[in-house]
Amino acid sequence: MIRKTKNDSHRLPVCLGSLRLTLYSYFIIFVAGIYGIIGFPFAEFQGQNQPDFIAWAQIEQAAETEPVVIEEADYLKATGVDETFDLVGHVRLRHGETVLASDRVLYHRLDGVVTLDGQVRITRENSTLVADHATYYEKSQYALATGGVRLDDLAEGTTLTGELAKYYHTPRWAIVTGRPRMKRQIGENEVVITGQRLEYYFAEADTLVQAIAQDSVTVIDYNEGVAITCQRTEYFRTRDWAYFSGDPRLVKQESDAEYDIIVTGKEMTYDFNKKIAIVYDSVRIVRGPLQGLCDTIRYDSARQQIHMISNPVIWDANSEIRGDDILLELEDNKVSQATITGRAIGAYAPNDSADVERSSIEGRKMLVAFDGASVRTITAFQNATSTYHPSESAGGPPGSNVVRAKQITIELDHGKLLNISAEGSVEGTYRGLLRQ
């Protein structure tokens, strides 16, 4: 049925559909093609009876698909030979649940292809695709959009931008390339993902994965000041977390901090709600002069803790700390102290001590306090042992001082021993070193 609005002669819905033409229908298209040579504005029919050749709305549609319906256009030109419809000005079409709008539309009915140019807007349930140009395929309901692409998923609070988008109907997903960027806003949390290729899955796609980004990927948690780079990431909607592979690198930034915290490894996960990153395999952590290595790190940015698991070691220019397990405590993004458990060993030496081996302190547990990026004090507990090797430049005799106690604390200044104290069952010995 043809409907014409009373107040706006520029809006004239016409049902095109997937058509099965009768002999009468071919005659209608032929007549329409004659008029289509010069085209005609819809406005010409205001106050008049609709001409018979507009009666292609009477054409029977195929049962296997819904029809394409022209809901609005300023100008129409049609040809009966190849059944192509050229619509210009405020064009709006509907195909089932999908609404297509643009400045100009070419609808090739036989091929089932709709070409849209200028201010393209494709709306489907809670999603909207905006672009400069697009091609829509009627049978698969697939759209290819180019130029200034923007895809909004209102249900998920997500926006994707790029230069090219492939928008699929079944299942509901999209591929965006050309500097693709995904932004997701959930409450106060803002997450941005970029890369060379971005796949996005709508909730209707029935998958836990929401987005997959590949090649030169960057993921930013703006609220936490965390940026992660890698070669591939999978972002999961249900837990609001992501998996990273391809040499991931996490950078925790603070505007007023002297150094950033940098963590690298082979694999990584990040929880955007709990602000927790877990990094696996050949893990390295760096904060200015302070560095560390281990097999696994659990970085809790919200609680200001870095847990180094399996073969951990940390060091600066003058000291090195090892143990079975190291827990770093942060204050304002600065390492304030470390707790070392299980075969805890610390080694230290001043810068001018190249002539002797490093002094050491060990115990079953150690507590290390930092001054900036340097070790300030080390306290060893349970079977604590301190071995001090004075350098000749410090005026001491060659040899070593050994102290054993339940608890030993040493105070350092850039690796130079300032003070040592011991408590509980204290024993001390001096081991001399004979000169050659």
Tab-separated table of C-alpha atoms in Angstrom:
chain	number	residue	atom	x	y	z
A	1	MET	CA	0.000	0.000	0.000
A	2	ILE	CA	1.181	3.539	-0.788
A	3	ARG	CA	0.905	6.180	1.923
A	4	LYS	CA	1.390	9.928	1.484
A	5	THR	CA	1.706	12.330	4.399
A	6	LYS	CA	-0.704	15.246	4.392
A	7	ASN	CA	1.734	17.879	5.642
A	8	ASP	CA	4.907	16.879	3.852
A	9	SER	CA	4.742	15.830	0.242
A	10	HIS	CA	8.468	14.955	0.376
A	11	ARG	CA	7.732	11.888	2.499
A	12	LEU	CA	6.181	9.068	0.522
A	13	PRO	CA	6.753	5.512	1.794
A	14	VAL	CA	6.899	2.909	-0.935
A	15	CYS	CA	7.315	-0.855	-0.432
A	16	LEU	CA	9.941	-2.351	-2.751
A	17	GLY	CA	10.729	-5.655	-1.080
A	18	SER	CA	12.242	-8.772	-2.505
A	19	LEU	CA	9.933	-8.875	-5.492
A	20	ARG	CA	8.260	-11.539	-7.605
A	21	LEU	CA	7.050	-9.585	-10.605
A	22	THR	CA	3.807	-10.252	-12.544
A	23	LEU	CA	3.310	-9.190	-16.173
A	24	TYR	CA	1.466	-6.143	-14.896
A	25	SER	CA	4.362	-5.412	-12.593
A	26	TYR	CA	6.860	-5.427	-15.483
A	27	PHE	CA	4.655	-2.925	-17.277
A	28	ILE	CA	4.683	-0.701	-14.196
A	29	ILE	CA	8.478	-0.840	-13.944
A	30	PHE	CA	8.803	-0.085	-17.660
A	31	VAL	CA	6.614	3.011	-17.341
A	32	ALA	CA	8.560	4.023	-14.244
A	33	GLY	CA	11.756	3.699	-16.278
A	34	ILE	CA	10.443	6.132	-18.886
A	35	TYR	CA	9.741	8.695	-16.204
A	36	GLY	CA	13.074	7.842	-14.617
A	37	ILE	CA	14.984	9.202	-17.596
A	38	ILE	CA	14.446	12.713	-16.296
A	39	GLY	CA	13.376	11.845	-12.753
A	40	PHE	CA	10.536	13.389	-10.790
A	41	PRO	CA	10.260	15.011	-7.378
A	42	PHE	CA	7.742	13.563	-4.949
A	43	ALA	CA	6.504	17.104	-4.369
A	44	GLU	CA	4.900	17.139	-7.819
A	45	PHE	CA	2.142	14.836	-6.588
A	46	GLN	CA	0.946	17.004	-3.737
A	47	GLY	CA	-2.816	17.398	-3.921
A	48	GLN	CA	-3.060	14.905	-6.780
A	49	ASN	CA	-4.030	11.280	-7.026
A	50	GLN	CA	-1.009	8.989	-6.998
A	51	PRO	CA	-0.027	7.982	-10.560
A	52	ASP	CA	-0.530	4.357	-11.437
A	53	PHE	CA	3.167	3.648	-12.053
A	54	ILE	CA	3.898	4.198	-8.339
A	55	ALA	CA	1.829	1.064	-7.816
A	56	TRP	CA	4.946	-1.135	-7.574
A	57	ALA	CA	3.897	-1.267	-3.924
A	58	GLN	CA	1.354	-3.809	-5.154
A	59	ILE	CA	4.136	-6.116	-6.321
A	60	GLU	CA	4.161	-9.371	-4.415
A	61	GLN	CA	7.175	-9.942	-2.189
A	62	ALA	CA	9.017	-13.218	-1.837
A	63	ALA	CA	8.134	-15.077	1.314
A	64	GLU	CA	11.711	-15.787	2.398
A	65	THR	CA	12.628	-12.213	3.414
A	66	GLU	CA	11.105	-8.957	4.584
A	67	PRO	CA	10.726	-6.159	2.028
A	68	VAL	CA	12.818	-3.035	1.750
A	69	VAL	CA	10.518	-0.053	2.312
A	70	ILE	CA	11.163	3.518	1.195
A	71	GLU	CA	9.929	5.674	4.036
A	72	GLU	CA	11.189	9.069	2.912
A	73	ALA	CA	12.958	10.825	0.011
A	74	ASP	CA	12.862	14.224	-1.711
A	75	TYR	CA	13.507	12.969	-5.239
A	76	LEU	CA	13.150	9.619	-7.005
A	77	LYS	CA	14.298	8.256	-10.361
A	78	ALA	CA	13.671	4.641	-11.395
A	79	THR	CA	14.541	2.435	-14.382
A	80	GLY	CA	12.546	-0.569	-15.506
A	81	VAL	CA	15.354	-2.396	-17.313
A	82	ASP	CA	17.674	-3.159	-14.403
A	83	GLU	CA	15.187	-2.171	-11.681
A	84	THR	CA	17.432	0.442	-10.085
A	85	PHE	CA	15.972	3.163	-7.863
A	86	ASP	CA	17.836	6.439	-7.374
A	87	LEU	CA	16.665	8.412	-4.328
A	88	VAL	CA	18.034	11.820	-3.335
A	89	GLY	CA	17.518	14.049	-0.301
A	90	HIS	CA	16.570	12.963	3.243
A	91	VAL	CA	16.370	9.346	2.151
A	92	ARG	CA	15.211	6.782	4.671
A	93	LEU	CA	14.618	3.085	4.014
A	94	ARG	CA	13.556	0.272	6.307
A	95	HIS	CA	14.486	-3.375	6.036
A	96	GLY	CA	12.976	-5.334	8.889
A	97	GLU	CA	14.530	-4.028	12.105
A	98	THR	CA	17.165	-2.058	10.175
A	99	VAL	CA	16.704	1.600	9.192
A	100	LEU	CA	18.993	3.067	6.507
A	101	ALA	CA	19.296	6.815	5.942
A	102	SER	CA	21.570	9.038	3.850
A	103	ASP	CA	21.651	11.937	1.399
A	104	ARG	CA	21.456	9.633	-1.619
A	105	VAL	CA	20.576	5.964	-2.167
A	106	LEU	CA	20.905	3.680	-5.184
A	107	TYR	CA	18.842	0.523	-4.708
A	108	HIS	CA	19.663	-2.283	-7.148
A	109	ARG	CA	16.644	-4.477	-6.573
A	110	LEU	CA	17.721	-7.441	-8.690
A	111	ASP	CA	21.070	-7.696	-6.896
A	112	GLY	CA	19.621	-6.795	-3.502
A	113	VAL	CA	22.269	-4.103	-2.993
A	114	VAL	CA	21.702	-0.668	-1.475
A	115	THR	CA	24.421	1.971	-1.950
A	116	LEU	CA	24.320	4.942	0.427
A	117	ASP	CA	26.321	8.167	0.074
A	118	GLY	CA	26.556	11.194	2.340
A	119	GLN	CA	25.655	11.314	6.042
A	120	VAL	CA	24.984	7.583	6.153
A	121	ARG	CA	23.176	6.313	9.229
A	122	ILE	CA	22.224	2.651	9.766
A	123	THR	CA	20.214	1.896	12.895
A	124	ARG	CA	19.587	-1.596	14.199
A	125	GLU	CA	17.984	-2.106	17.623
A	126	ASN	CA	20.388	-0.470	20.145
A	127	SER	CA	23.219	0.140	17.666
A	128	THR	CA	23.864	2.926	15.164
A	129	LEU	CA	26.438	2.993	12.351
A	130	VAL	CA	27.433	6.395	10.938
A	131	ALA	CA	29.732	6.854	7.915
A	132	ASP	CA	30.339	8.844	4.721
A	133	HIS	CA	29.548	5.898	2.438
A	134	ALA	CA	28.067	2.426	2.856
A	135	THR	CA	26.921	-0.593	0.881
A	136	TYR	CA	24.106	-2.693	2.324
A	137	TYR	CA	23.366	-6.240	1.165
A	138	GLU	CA	19.700	-7.086	1.490
A	139	LYS	CA	19.948	-10.880	1.690
A	140	SER	CA	22.605	-11.107	4.451
A	141	GLN	CA	21.813	-7.685	6.010
A	142	TYR	CA	25.562	-7.042	5.954
A	143	ALA	CA	26.870	-3.471	5.625
A	144	LEU	CA	30.276	-2.215	4.478
A	145	ALA	CA	30.886	1.382	5.623
A	146	THR	CA	33.804	3.704	4.805
A	147	GLY	CA	34.913	7.195	5.736
A	148	GLY	CA	34.482	8.682	9.207
A	149	VAL	CA	32.981	5.478	10.597
A	150	ARG	CA	31.335	5.551	14.017
A	151	LEU	CA	29.496	2.599	15.553
A	152	ASP	CA	27.565	3.124	18.802
A	153	ASP	CA	26.357	0.240	20.960
A	154	LEU	CA	24.013	2.013	23.348
A	155	ALA	CA	23.258	-1.130	25.356
A	156	GLU	CA	26.939	-1.566	26.262
A	157	GLY	CA	27.928	2.107	26.463
A	158	THR	CA	30.505	1.476	23.724
A	159	THR	CA	31.618	3.547	20.720
A	160	LEU	CA	33.879	2.379	17.883
A	161	THR	CA	35.491	4.659	15.318
A	162	GLY	CA	37.693	4.052	12.250
A	163	GLU	CA	37.860	4.435	8.496
A	164	LEU	CA	36.234	1.147	7.474
A	165	ALA	CA	33.666	-1.097	9.149
A	166	LYS	CA	32.168	-4.455	8.232
A	167	TYR	CA	28.855	-4.751	10.049
A	168	TYR	CA	27.332	-8.246	10.249
A	169	HIS	CA	23.772	-9.137	11.208
A	170	THR	CA	24.003	-12.828	12.115
A	171	PRO	CA	25.815	-13.154	14.397
A	172	ARG	CA	25.833	-9.518	15.494
A	173	TRP	CA	29.421	-8.331	15.211
A	174	ALA	CA	31.629	-5.841	13.376
A	175	ILE	CA	35.199	-5.454	12.135
A	176	VAL	CA	36.717	-1.951	12.179
A	177	THR	CA	40.032	-1.001	10.537
A	178	GLY	CA	41.822	2.219	9.621
A	179	ARG	CA	43.013	3.516	13.026
A	180	PRO	CA	40.178	1.760	14.877
A	181	ARG	CA	39.338	2.927	18.381
A	182	MET	CA	36.912	1.528	20.941
A	183	LYS	CA	35.704	3.536	23.921
A	184	ARG	CA	33.586	2.021	26.675
A	185	GLN	CA	32.038	4.116	29.436
A	186	ILE	CA	30.646	2.297	32.486
A	187	GLY	CA	29.838	4.693	35.297
A	188	GLU	CA	33.058	6.534	36.062
A	189	ASN	CA	35.239	3.945	34.317
A	190	GLU	CA	36.493	4.871	30.845
A	191	VAL	CA	38.316	2.228	28.792
A	192	VAL	CA	39.866	2.882	25.368
A	193	ILE	CA	41.258	0.215	23.008
A	194	THR	CA	43.152	0.928	19.780
A	195	GLY	CA	45.015	-1.226	17.240
A	196	GLN	CA	45.239	-1.967	13.545
A	197	ARG	CA	42.185	-4.247	13.516
A	198	LEU	CA	39.285	-4.342	15.955
A	199	GLU	CA	36.556	-6.987	16.148
A	200	TYR	CA	33.466	-6.136	18.177
A	201	TYR	CA	30.743	-8.559	19.301
A	202	PHE	CA	27.326	-7.331	20.400
A	203	ALA	CA	25.565	-8.954	23.338
A	204	GLU	CA	23.235	-10.750	20.907
A	205	ALA	CA	26.250	-12.589	19.446
A	206	ASP	CA	26.077	-14.923	22.473
A	207	THR	CA	29.800	-14.798	23.262
A	208	LEU	CA	31.699	-13.811	26.390
A	209	VAL	CA	34.188	-11.841	24.306
A	210	GLN	CA	33.173	-8.272	23.528
A	211	ALA	CA	36.180	-7.082	21.533
A	212	ILE	CA	39.399	-8.426	19.990
A	213	ALA	CA	42.131	-5.986	18.947
A	214	GLN	CA	45.237	-6.946	16.986
A	215	ASP	CA	48.570	-5.428	15.944
A	216	SER	CA	50.086	-2.449	17.809
A	217	VAL	CA	47.352	-2.592	20.445
A	218	THR	CA	46.988	-0.008	23.211
A	219	VAL	CA	44.478	-0.333	26.046
A	220	ILE	CA	44.011	2.567	28.473
A	221	ASP	CA	42.208	2.628	31.803
A	222	TYR	CA	41.985	6.401	32.187
A	223	ASN	CA	40.612	6.387	35.721
A	224	GLU	CA	43.546	4.356	37.014
A	225	GLY	CA	46.244	5.883	34.801
A	226	VAL	CA	47.117	2.441	33.372
A	227	ALA	CA	48.170	1.917	29.738
A	228	ILE	CA	48.881	-1.541	28.296
A	229	THR	CA	50.473	-2.170	24.893
A	230	CYS	CA	50.707	-5.558	23.140
A	231	GLN	CA	50.035	-7.321	19.834
A	232	ARG	CA	46.658	-8.819	20.729
A	233	THR	CA	43.993	-8.383	23.374
A	234	GLU	CA	40.644	-10.034	24.096
A	235	TYR	CA	38.210	-7.934	26.117
A	236	PHE	CA	35.490	-9.818	28.038
A	237	ARG	CA	32.210	-8.091	28.854
A	238	THR	CA	31.010	-10.374	31.669
A	239	ARG	CA	33.916	-9.725	34.039
A	240	ASP	CA	35.089	-6.462	32.487
A	241	TRP	CA	38.626	-7.736	32.108
A	242	ALA	CA	41.057	-8.398	29.267
A	243	TYR	CA	43.687	-10.927	28.231
A	244	PHE	CA	46.876	-9.668	26.539
A	245	SER	CA	49.490	-11.531	24.496
A	246	GLY	CA	52.390	-10.615	22.249
A	247	ASP	CA	54.869	-9.044	24.731
A	248	PRO	CA	52.404	-6.994	26.790
A	249	ARG	CA	53.748	-3.915	28.575
A	250	LEU	CA	51.902	-2.148	31.398
A	251	VAL	CA	52.691	1.435	32.380
A	252	LYS	CA	51.218	2.939	35.545
A	253	GLN	CA	51.416	6.723	35.366
A	254	GLU	CA	51.080	9.331	38.085
A	255	SER	CA	51.151	13.019	37.178
A	256	ASP	CA	53.247	13.988	40.205
A	257	ALA	CA	55.462	10.858	40.359
A	258	GLU	CA	59.127	10.991	39.396
A	259	TYR	CA	59.024	7.589	37.701
A	260	ASP	CA	56.365	5.408	36.084
A	261	ILE	CA	55.894	1.779	37.075
A	262	ILE	CA	56.535	-0.476	34.070
A	263	VAL	CA	55.740	-4.215	33.984
A	264	THR	CA	56.449	-6.516	31.033
A	265	GLY	CA	56.013	-10.245	30.373
A	266	LYS	CA	54.796	-12.786	27.836
A	267	GLU	CA	51.114	-12.791	28.875
A	268	MET	CA	48.907	-10.547	30.983
A	269	THR	CA	45.371	-10.145	32.308
A	270	TYR	CA	43.810	-6.964	33.651
A	271	ASP	CA	40.628	-6.526	35.702
A	272	PHE	CA	39.132	-3.099	35.010
A	273	ASN	CA	36.868	-3.252	38.074
A	274	LYS	CA	39.365	-4.476	40.671
A	275	LYS	CA	42.329	-2.714	38.986
A	276	ILE	CA	44.447	-5.886	39.155
A	277	ALA	CA	47.007	-6.960	36.533
A	278	ILE	CA	48.537	-10.448	36.518
A	279	VAL	CA	51.647	-10.854	34.361
A	280	TYR	CA	53.195	-14.212	33.429
A	281	ASP	CA	56.488	-15.601	32.156
A	282	SER	CA	59.829	-13.735	32.158
A	283	VAL	CA	58.317	-10.833	34.053
A	284	ARG	CA	60.289	-7.622	34.560
A	285	ILE	CA	59.287	-4.630	36.666
A	286	VAL	CA	61.000	-1.236	36.533
A	287	ARG	CA	60.526	1.950	38.511
A	288	GLY	CA	63.419	4.295	37.854
A	289	PRO	CA	66.643	2.776	39.281
A	290	LEU	CA	64.689	-0.017	41.020
A	291	GLN	CA	64.176	-3.141	38.925
A	292	GLY	CA	62.937	-6.682	39.435
A	293	LEU	CA	62.541	-10.080	37.790
A	294	CYS	CA	60.257	-13.049	38.539
A	295	ASP	CA	58.002	-15.630	36.904
A	296	THR	CA	54.660	-14.033	37.866
A	297	ILE	CA	53.510	-10.637	39.148
A	298	ARG	CA	50.165	-9.705	40.642
A	299	TYR	CA	49.894	-5.918	40.538
A	300	ASP	CA	46.982	-4.562	42.587
A	301	SER	CA	46.869	-0.895	41.631
A	302	ALA	CA	43.896	-0.104	43.884
A	303	ARG	CA	45.547	-1.569	47.007
A	304	GLN	CA	49.014	-0.319	46.013
A	305	GLN	CA	50.653	-3.756	46.113
A	306	ILE	CA	52.949	-5.679	43.762
A	307	HIS	CA	53.272	-9.398	44.530
A	308	MET	CA	56.298	-11.059	42.897
A	309	ILE	CA	55.945	-14.853	42.786
A	310	SER	CA	58.460	-17.590	41.927
A	311	ASN	CA	62.169	-16.743	41.741
A	312	PRO	CA	61.759	-13.025	42.495
A	313	VAL	CA	64.694	-10.632	42.716
A	314	ILE	CA	64.817	-6.829	43.002
A	315	TRP	CA	67.831	-4.555	42.783
A	316	ASP	CA	69.105	-1.009	42.513
A	317	ALA	CA	72.589	0.334	41.861
A	318	ASN	CA	73.870	-0.697	45.323
A	319	SER	CA	71.754	-3.612	46.559
A	320	GLU	CA	69.992	-6.822	45.564
A	321	ILE	CA	67.160	-8.667	47.337
A	322	ARG	CA	66.075	-12.275	46.718
A	323	GLY	CA	63.595	-14.722	48.230
A	324	ASP	CA	60.855	-17.220	47.506
A	325	ASP	CA	58.223	-14.478	47.552
A	326	ILE	CA	58.406	-10.653	47.479
A	327	LEU	CA	55.551	-8.278	48.265
A	328	LEU	CA	56.136	-4.616	47.396
A	329	GLU	CA	54.052	-1.979	49.195
A	330	LEU	CA	53.485	1.348	47.429
A	331	GLU	CA	52.642	4.847	48.625
A	332	ASP	CA	51.676	7.396	45.986
A	333	ASN	CA	53.069	5.106	43.294
A	334	LYS	CA	56.429	4.880	45.107
A	335	VAL	CA	57.851	1.683	46.580
A	336	SER	CA	57.852	2.205	50.357
A	337	GLN	CA	58.719	-1.273	51.645
A	338	ALA	CA	59.120	-4.907	50.638
A	339	THR	CA	58.356	-8.101	52.534
A	340	ILE	CA	60.507	-11.085	51.527
A	341	THR	CA	59.661	-14.593	52.713
A	342	GLY	CA	61.420	-17.939	52.313
A	343	ARG	CA	65.221	-17.961	52.009
A	344	ALA	CA	65.410	-14.176	52.043
A	345	ILE	CA	68.824	-12.807	51.085
A	346	GLY	CA	70.020	-9.234	50.651
A	347	ALA	CA	73.388	-8.131	49.223
A	348	TYR	CA	74.755	-4.592	49.224
A	349	ALA	CA	77.866	-2.530	48.583
A	350	PRO	CA	78.696	1.167	48.114
A	351	ASN	CA	79.723	2.482	44.720
A	352	ASP	CA	83.430	2.527	45.635
A	353	SER	CA	83.619	-1.125	46.749
A	354	ALA	CA	84.738	-2.822	43.587
A	355	ASP	CA	87.765	-4.196	45.486
A	356	VAL	CA	85.712	-6.521	47.791
A	357	GLU	CA	82.714	-8.793	47.547
A	358	ARG	CA	79.290	-7.533	48.554
A	359	SER	CA	78.147	-7.702	52.156
A	360	SER	CA	74.983	-9.674	52.880
A	361	ILE	CA	72.079	-10.200	55.247
A	362	GLU	CA	69.701	-13.151	55.290
A	363	GLY	CA	66.900	-14.813	57.232
A	364	ARG	CA	63.674	-16.711	56.791
A	365	LYS	CA	61.895	-13.400	56.408
A	366	MET	CA	63.044	-9.845	55.644
A	367	LEU	CA	61.488	-6.413	55.735
A	368	VAL	CA	63.056	-3.772	53.465
A	369	ALA	CA	62.324	-0.049	53.725
A	370	PHE	CA	63.056	2.281	50.805
A	371	ASP	CA	64.065	5.902	50.607
A	372	GLY	CA	62.969	6.945	47.137
A	373	ALA	CA	64.336	4.241	44.823
A	374	SER	CA	67.156	3.178	47.196
A	375	VAL	CA	67.191	0.630	50.016
A	376	ARG	CA	67.328	2.399	53.395
A	377	THR	CA	67.005	-0.401	55.980
A	378	ILE	CA	66.864	-4.203	55.904
A	379	THR	CA	65.543	-6.218	58.845
A	380	ALA	CA	66.043	-9.997	58.831
A	381	PHE	CA	63.994	-12.316	61.072
A	382	GLN	CA	64.435	-15.930	62.230
A	383	ASN	CA	67.945	-17.330	62.032
A	384	ALA	CA	69.154	-13.950	60.828
A	385	THR	CA	72.756	-13.623	59.671
A	386	SER	CA	74.721	-10.509	58.670
A	387	THR	CA	78.059	-10.766	56.888
A	388	TYR	CA	79.868	-7.465	56.470
A	389	HIS	CA	82.907	-7.033	54.227
A	390	PRO	CA	84.518	-3.646	54.933
A	391	SER	CA	86.258	-2.124	51.933
A	392	GLU	CA	89.858	-1.017	52.206
A	393	SER	CA	88.789	2.447	51.114
A	394	ALA	CA	86.663	2.628	54.279
A	395	GLY	CA	89.776	2.110	56.419
A	396	GLY	CA	88.805	-1.289	57.728
A	397	PRO	CA	90.979	-4.382	57.864
A	398	PRO	CA	90.500	-7.092	55.278
A	399	GLY	CA	88.071	-9.811	56.322
A	400	SER	CA	84.433	-9.998	57.378
A	401	ASN	CA	82.248	-9.433	60.438
A	402	VAL	CA	79.580	-12.097	60.962
A	403	VAL	CA	76.614	-11.557	63.290
A	404	ARG	CA	73.892	-14.107	64.057
A	405	ALA	CA	70.679	-13.362	65.970
A	406	LYS	CA	66.917	-13.782	65.965
A	407	GLN	CA	66.587	-10.330	64.404
A	408	ILE	CA	69.135	-8.102	62.685
A	409	THR	CA	68.616	-4.622	61.247
A	410	ILE	CA	71.066	-2.767	59.030
A	411	GLU	CA	70.861	0.856	57.893
A	412	LEU	CA	72.284	1.819	54.505
A	413	ASP	CA	73.064	4.946	52.547
A	414	HIS	CA	73.332	4.053	48.855
A	415	GLY	CA	74.855	0.691	49.770
A	416	LYS	CA	77.153	1.984	52.504
A	417	LEU	CA	76.612	0.452	55.949
A	418	LEU	CA	75.758	3.118	58.514
A	419	ASN	CA	74.514	1.046	61.433
A	420	ILE	CA	73.772	-2.542	62.484
A	421	SER	CA	71.707	-3.774	65.435
A	422	ALA	CA	70.868	-7.309	66.598
A	423	GLU	CA	68.372	-8.773	69.051
A	424	GLY	CA	67.939	-12.221	70.605
A	425	SER	CA	70.696	-14.836	71.010
A	426	VAL	CA	73.297	-12.556	69.444
A	427	GLU	CA	76.608	-14.051	68.311
A	428	GLY	CA	79.439	-12.229	66.585
A	429	THR	CA	82.682	-13.321	64.978
A	430	TYR	CA	85.405	-11.722	62.903
A	431	ARG	CA	87.026	-13.578	60.057
A	432	GLY	CA	90.332	-12.133	59.042
A	433	LEU	CA	91.743	-12.256	55.544
A	434	LEU	CA	95.461	-12.840	55.214
A	435	ARG	CA	97.242	-10.620	52.715
A	436	GLN	CA	99.269	-12.300	50.010
